[in-house]
Backbone as JSON Lines, residues from 0, in Angstrom:
{"i":0,"aa":"M","n":[0.74,-0.96,0.3],"ca":[0.0,-0.39,1.1],"c":[0.38,0.99,0.31]}
{"i":1,"aa":"S","n":[1.88,0.76,0.32],"ca":[3.16,2.28,0.51],"c":[3.67,2.74,-0.41]}
{"i":2,"aa":"K","n":[3.87,1.69,-1.66],"ca":[4.56,2.12,-2.75],"c":[3.04,3.16,-3.12]}
{"i":3,"aa":"F","n":[1.72,2.79,-3.71],"ca":[1.06,2.84,-4.22],"c":[0.78,4.15,-3.45]}
{"i":4,"aa":"A","n":[0.82,4.51,-2.06],"ca":[0.42,5.63,-1.76],"c":[1.32,7.1,-2.0]}
{"i":5,"aa":"Q","n":[2.85,5.73,-2.22],"ca":[3.02,6.94,-2.8],"c":[3.6,7.34,-4.69]}
{"i":6,"aa":"A","n":[2.89,6.4,-5.58],"ca":[2.44,6.73,-6.82],"c":[1.79,7.92,-7.08]}
{"i":7,"aa":"T","n":[1.03,8.1,-5.92],"ca":[-0.26,8.98,-6.23],"c":[0.29,10.33,-5.15]}
{"i":8,"aa":"G","n":[1.34,10.52,-4.3],"ca":[0.87,11.26,-3.75],"c":[0.34,11.79,-2.9]}
{"i":9,"aa":"L","n":[-0.18,10.47,-1.78],"ca":[-1.16,10.71,-0.24],"c":[-0.13,10.2,0.07]}
{"i":10,"aa":"G","n":[-0.24,10.41,1.18],"ca":[-0.04,9.66,2.59],"c":[-0.1,8.16,2.85]}
{"i":11,"aa":"T","n":[-0.15,6.92,3.68],"ca":[-0.74,5.36,3.51],"c":[-1.63,5.54,4.67]}
{"i":12,"aa":"A","n":[-2.1,6.23,5.22],"ca":[-2.74,6.02,6.25],"c":[-3.75,6.99,5.26]}
{"i":13,"aa":"D","n":[-3.88,7.95,4.74],"ca":[-5.25,8.46,3.8],"c":[-5.67,7.99,2.56]}
{"i":14,"aa":"L","n":[-4.52,7.18,2.34],"ca":[-5.29,5.72,0.61],"c":[-5.54,5.07,1.76]}
{"i":15,"aa":"E","n":[-5.73,4.44,2.61],"ca":[-6.03,3.82,3.24],"c":[-6.95,4.03,3.91]}
{"i":16,"aa":"R","n":[-7.99,5.22,4.34],"ca":[-8.56,5.46,4.5],"c":[-9.35,5.67,3.31]}
{"i":17,"aa":"E","n":[-8.84,6.68,2.14],"ca":[-9.6,6.62,1.3],"c":[-9.86,4.87,0.01]}
{"i":18,"aa":"V","n":[-9.63,3.66,0.34],"ca":[-10.43,2.79,-0.38],"c":[-10.88,2.3,0.86]}
{"i":19,"aa":"R","n":[-10.77,2.3,2.3],"ca":[-12.15,2.12,2.73],"c":[-13.17,2.41,2.46]}
{"i":20,"aa":"A","n":[-12.93,3.46,2.2],"ca":[-13.99,4.44,2.07],"c":[-14.84,4.18,1.28]}
{"i":21,"aa":"L","n":[-13.83,3.69,-0.19],"ca":[-14.48,3.1,-1.28],"c":[-15.16,2.21,-1.08]}
{"i":22,"aa":"Q","n":[-14.2,1.19,-0.17],"ca":[-15.26,-0.36,-0.55],"c":[-16.38,0.21,0.53]}
{"i":23,"aa":"S","n":[-16.7,0.81,1.23],"ca":[-18.11,1.08,1.88],"c":[-18.88,1.39,0.8]}
{"i":24,"aa":"Q","n":[-18.71,2.13,0.15],"ca":[-19.44,3.0,-1.26],"c":[-20.31,1.62,-1.59]}
{"i":25,"aa":"M","n":[-19.09,0.76,-2.2],"ca":[-18.98,-0.1,-3.26],"c":[-21.11,-1.03,-2.49]}
{"i":26,"aa":"E","n":[-20.41,-1.08,-1.32],"ca":[-20.96,-2.05,-0.4],"c":[-22.75,-1.59,-0.18]}
{"i":27,"aa":"R","n":[-22.35,-0.41,-0.27],"ca":[-23.42,-0.35,0.16],"c":[-24.53,0.36,-1.06]}
{"i":28,"aa":"L","n":[-23.95,0.86,-1.89],"ca":[-25.41,1.08,-3.19],"c":[-25.31,-0.37,-4.28]}
{"i":29,"aa":"N","n":[-24.48,-1.63,-3.76],"ca":[-24.35,-3.14,-4.51],"c":[-25.13,-3.97,-3.71]}
{"i":30,"aa":"F","n":[-25.72,-3.36,-2.26],"ca":[-26.79,-4.15,-1.58],"c":[-27.53,-4.85,-2.24]}
{"i":31,"aa":"P","n":[-27.81,-6.3,-2.14],"ca":[-27.21,-7.57,-1.19],"c":[-26.13,-7.86,-2.23]}
{"i":32,"aa":"S","n":[-26.13,-7.38,-3.81],"ca":[-25.24,-8.26,-4.69],"c":[-23.67,-8.0,-3.67]}
{"i":33,"aa":"K","n":[-23.23,-8.93,-4.12],"ca":[-21.46,-8.99,-4.1],"c":[-20.73,-9.24,-5.3]}
{"i":34,"aa":"N","n":[-21.48,-8.69,-5.9],"ca":[-21.22,-9.01,-7.83],"c":[-19.91,-7.48,-7.66]}
{"i":35,"aa":"T","n":[-18.11,-7.39,-7.57],"ca":[-17.18,-5.66,-6.89],"c":[-17.67,-5.3,-8.69]}
{"i":36,"aa":"V","n":[-17.85,-6.04,-10.02],"ca":[-17.81,-5.21,-11.5],"c":[-18.61,-4.65,-11.02]}
{"i":37,"aa":"Y","n":[-19.44,-5.15,-10.87],"ca":[-21.57,-4.22,-11.05],"c":[-21.29,-2.82,-9.59]}
{"i":38,"aa":"A","n":[-20.56,-3.98,-8.77],"ca":[-20.05,-2.08,-7.68],"c":[-19.83,-1.18,-8.19]}
{"i":39,"aa":"M","n":[-18.49,-1.9,-8.91],"ca":[-17.37,-0.4,-9.52],"c":[-18.54,0.01,-10.01]}
{"i":40,"aa":"S","n":[-19.83,-0.66,-11.26],"ca":[-19.82,0.88,-12.28],"c":[-20.66,1.7,-11.56]}
{"i":41,"aa":"K","n":[-21.62,1.28,-10.35],"ca":[-22.5,2.31,-9.79],"c":[-22.62,3.11,-9.58]}
{"i":42,"aa":"V","n":[-20.39,3.57,-8.38],"ca":[-19.69,3.71,-7.77],"c":[-19.54,5.07,-8.87]}
{"i":43,"aa":"I","n":[-18.99,3.81,-10.27],"ca":[-18.55,5.28,-11.13],"c":[-19.8,6.12,-11.54]}
{"i":44,"aa":"F","n":[-21.28,6.04,-10.76],"ca":[-22.29,7.07,-11.68],"c":[-22.14,8.13,-10.26]}
{"i":45,"aa":"H","n":[-21.9,7.3,-9.18],"ca":[-22.83,7.96,-7.99],"c":[-21.41,9.39,-7.43]}
{"i":46,"aa":"R","n":[-20.34,9.12,-7.61],"ca":[-19.05,9.79,-7.39],"c":[-18.75,11.14,-8.58]}
{"i":47,"aa":"Y","n":[-18.86,10.23,-9.46],"ca":[-18.89,11.08,-10.66],"c":[-20.19,11.23,-11.22]}
{"i":48,"aa":"D","n":[-21.27,12.15,-10.63],"ca":[-22.52,12.38,-10.35],"c":[-23.06,12.45,-11.77]}
{"i":49,"aa":"L","n":[-22.97,11.15,-11.79],"ca":[-23.73,11.5,-14.22],"c":[-24.64,11.08,-14.31]}
{"i":50,"aa":"F","n":[-26.13,11.01,-12.83],"ca":[-27.22,10.55,-13.24],"c":[-28.17,12.33,-14.24]}
{"i":51,"aa":"C","n":[-27.35,13.19,-13.82],"ca":[-27.42,14.38,-14.66],"c":[-27.06,14.47,-16.02]}
{"i":52,"aa":"F","n":[-27.11,13.73,-17.06],"ca":[-26.49,13.31,-18.12],"c":[-27.26,11.81,-19.36]}
{"i":53,"aa":"Q","n":[-28.16,11.99,-18.12],"ca":[-28.72,10.81,-18.71],"c":[-30.43,11.4,-18.86]}
{"i":54,"aa":"D","n":[-31.14,10.39,-19.82],"ca":[-32.78,10.4,-19.69],"c":[-33.29,10.86,-18.76]}
{"i":55,"aa":"S","n":[-34.43,12.19,-18.58],"ca":[-35.14,13.0,-16.65],"c":[-35.62,11.97,-16.81]}
{"i":56,"aa":"Y","n":[-36.34,10.62,-17.4],"ca":[-36.86,9.23,-16.49],"c":[-35.73,8.77,-15.49]}
{"i":57,"aa":"F","n":[-34.52,8.44,-15.97],"ca":[-33.03,7.51,-15.25],"c":[-33.02,9.32,-14.21]}
{"i":58,"aa":"R","n":[-32.2,10.27,-14.99],"ca":[-31.6,11.67,-13.85],"c":[-33.67,11.71,-13.27]}
{"i":59,"aa":"E","n":[-34.18,11.83,-13.46],"ca":[-35.14,12.21,-11.68],"c":[-35.54,10.42,-11.52]}
{"i":60,"aa":"M","n":[-35.2,9.3,-11.25],"ca":[-34.87,8.13,-10.28],"c":[-33.89,8.23,-9.7]}
{"i":61,"aa":"K","n":[-32.67,8.74,-10.8],"ca":[-31.86,9.33,-9.56],"c":[-31.22,7.71,-9.56]}
{"i":62,"aa":"A","n":[-31.01,7.51,-10.46],"ca":[-30.36,5.94,-11.18],"c":[-29.77,5.41,-12.0]}
{"i":63,"aa":"P","n":[-28.62,4.61,-12.31],"ca":[-29.14,4.57,-14.04],"c":[-28.84,4.01,-14.75]}
{"i":64,"aa":"N","n":[-28.71,4.36,-15.36],"ca":[-29.68,3.95,-17.09],"c":[-29.25,2.55,-17.54]}
{"i":65,"aa":"P","n":[-29.11,0.92,-17.68],"ca":[-29.53,-0.37,-17.4],"c":[-29.17,-0.01,-18.64]}
{"i":66,"aa":"I","n":[-29.28,0.22,-19.62],"ca":[-28.34,0.03,-21.12],"c":[-26.63,0.77,-20.64]}
{"i":67,"aa":"I","n":[-25.95,1.28,-20.53],"ca":[-25.02,2.33,-19.47],"c":[-24.04,1.26,-18.92]}
{"i":68,"aa":"L","n":[-25.37,0.95,-17.57],"ca":[-24.68,0.58,-16.41],"c":[-23.77,-0.77,-17.4]}
{"i":69,"aa":"K","n":[-25.01,-1.48,-18.15],"ca":[-24.14,-3.14,-18.45],"c":[-23.09,-2.59,-18.98]}
{"i":70,"aa":"R","n":[-22.2,-1.77,-19.57],"ca":[-21.78,-1.55,-20.75],"c":[-20.33,-0.85,-20.0]}
{"i":71,"aa":"L","n":[-21.17,-0.42,-18.86],"ca":[-19.84,-0.36,-17.81],"c":[-19.56,-1.38,-17.16]}
{"i":72,"aa":"N","n":[-20.68,-1.58,-16.82],"ca":[-20.45,-3.11,-16.83],"c":[-19.31,-3.93,-17.34]}
{"i":73,"aa":"G","n":[-19.11,-4.04,-18.49],"ca":[-18.07,-4.43,-19.24],"c":[-16.87,-3.94,-19.15]}
{"i":74,"aa":"L","n":[-16.62,-2.76,-19.41],"ca":[-15.94,-1.93,-18.78],"c":[-14.41,-2.48,-17.86]}
{"i":75,"aa":"M","n":[-15.66,-2.34,-16.68],"ca":[-15.29,-2.26,-15.81],"c":[-14.41,-4.09,-15.27]}
{"i":76,"aa":"G","n":[-14.55,-4.54,-15.95],"ca":[-14.1,-5.93,-15.98],"c":[-12.73,-6.69,-16.97]}
{"i":77,"aa":"Y","n":[-12.42,-5.03,-17.14],"ca":[-11.16,-5.52,-17.69],"c":[-10.16,-5.02,-17.02]}
{"i":78,"aa":"F","n":[-11.07,-4.7,-15.69],"ca":[-10.18,-3.61,-13.79],"c":[-9.8,-4.82,-13.63]}
{"i":79,"aa":"I","n":[-10.17,-5.62,-13.18],"ca":[-9.76,-6.8,-12.61],"c":[-9.24,-7.6,-13.43]}
{"i":80,"aa":"W","n":[-8.67,-8.07,-12.48],"ca":[-7.81,-9.04,-12.53],"c":[-7.45,-10.53,-11.68]}
{"i":81,"aa":"N","n":[-7.23,-11.59,-12.43],"ca":[-6.98,-13.27,-12.2],"c":[-5.81,-12.73,-11.98]}
{"i":82,"aa":"W","n":[-5.05,-13.28,-11.02],"ca":[-3.22,-12.93,-10.35],"c":[-3.09,-13.85,-10.52]}
{"i":83,"aa":"T","n":[-3.51,-15.07,-10.22],"ca":[-3.11,-16.51,-10.63],"c":[-2.87,-16.68,-12.08]}
{"i":84,"aa":"E","n":[-3.96,-15.92,-12.29],"ca":[-3.89,-16.54,-13.81],"c":[-2.79,-15.64,-14.35]}
{"i":85,"aa":"V","n":[-2.73,-14.48,-14.3],"ca":[-1.75,-13.28,-14.88],"c":[-0.11,-14.77,-14.28]}
{"i":86,"aa":"N","n":[-0.28,-14.89,-13.02],"ca":[1.58,-15.09,-12.82],"c":[1.58,-16.75,-13.52]}
{"i":87,"aa":"E","n":[0.69,-17.61,-14.09],"ca":[1.06,-18.52,-14.64],"c":[1.7,-18.13,-16.18]}
{"i":88,"aa":"Q","n":[1.23,-17.09,-16.25],"ca":[1.05,-16.13,-18.27],"c":[1.93,-15.75,-17.99]}
{"i":89,"aa":"Y","n":[2.43,-14.84,-17.55],"ca":[3.78,-14.09,-17.36],"c":[4.09,-13.58,-16.67]}
{"i":90,"aa":"R","n":[5.74,-14.18,-16.32],"ca":[6.58,-14.49,-15.3],"c":[6.95,-12.56,-14.9]}
{"i":91,"aa":"I","n":[6.57,-12.46,-13.41],"ca":[6.82,-10.93,-13.41],"c":[8.65,-11.53,-12.0]}
{"i":92,"aa":"V","n":[9.06,-9.78,-12.14],"ca":[10.53,-10.09,-11.72],"c":[9.95,-8.45,-11.57]}
């Protein structure tokens, strides 16, 4: 965590606090599902307040358009790595 904190210019404690807050928000927005990809998509909508850029129906409901959410889910899948598979396919030095 400390190397990532250095790369982002944050203190380790600050980064850990941010990560915990993000995890909590993901759990809250995606309850009762435990699908991480879906949670990531929903957090993006809330974190960047993308509701105002949708059709009026979804904007007033303050809910992500399911079509856009599905596309975001597809994109978020690229950010989840299967580290066991990566280690088997590539030699990390």
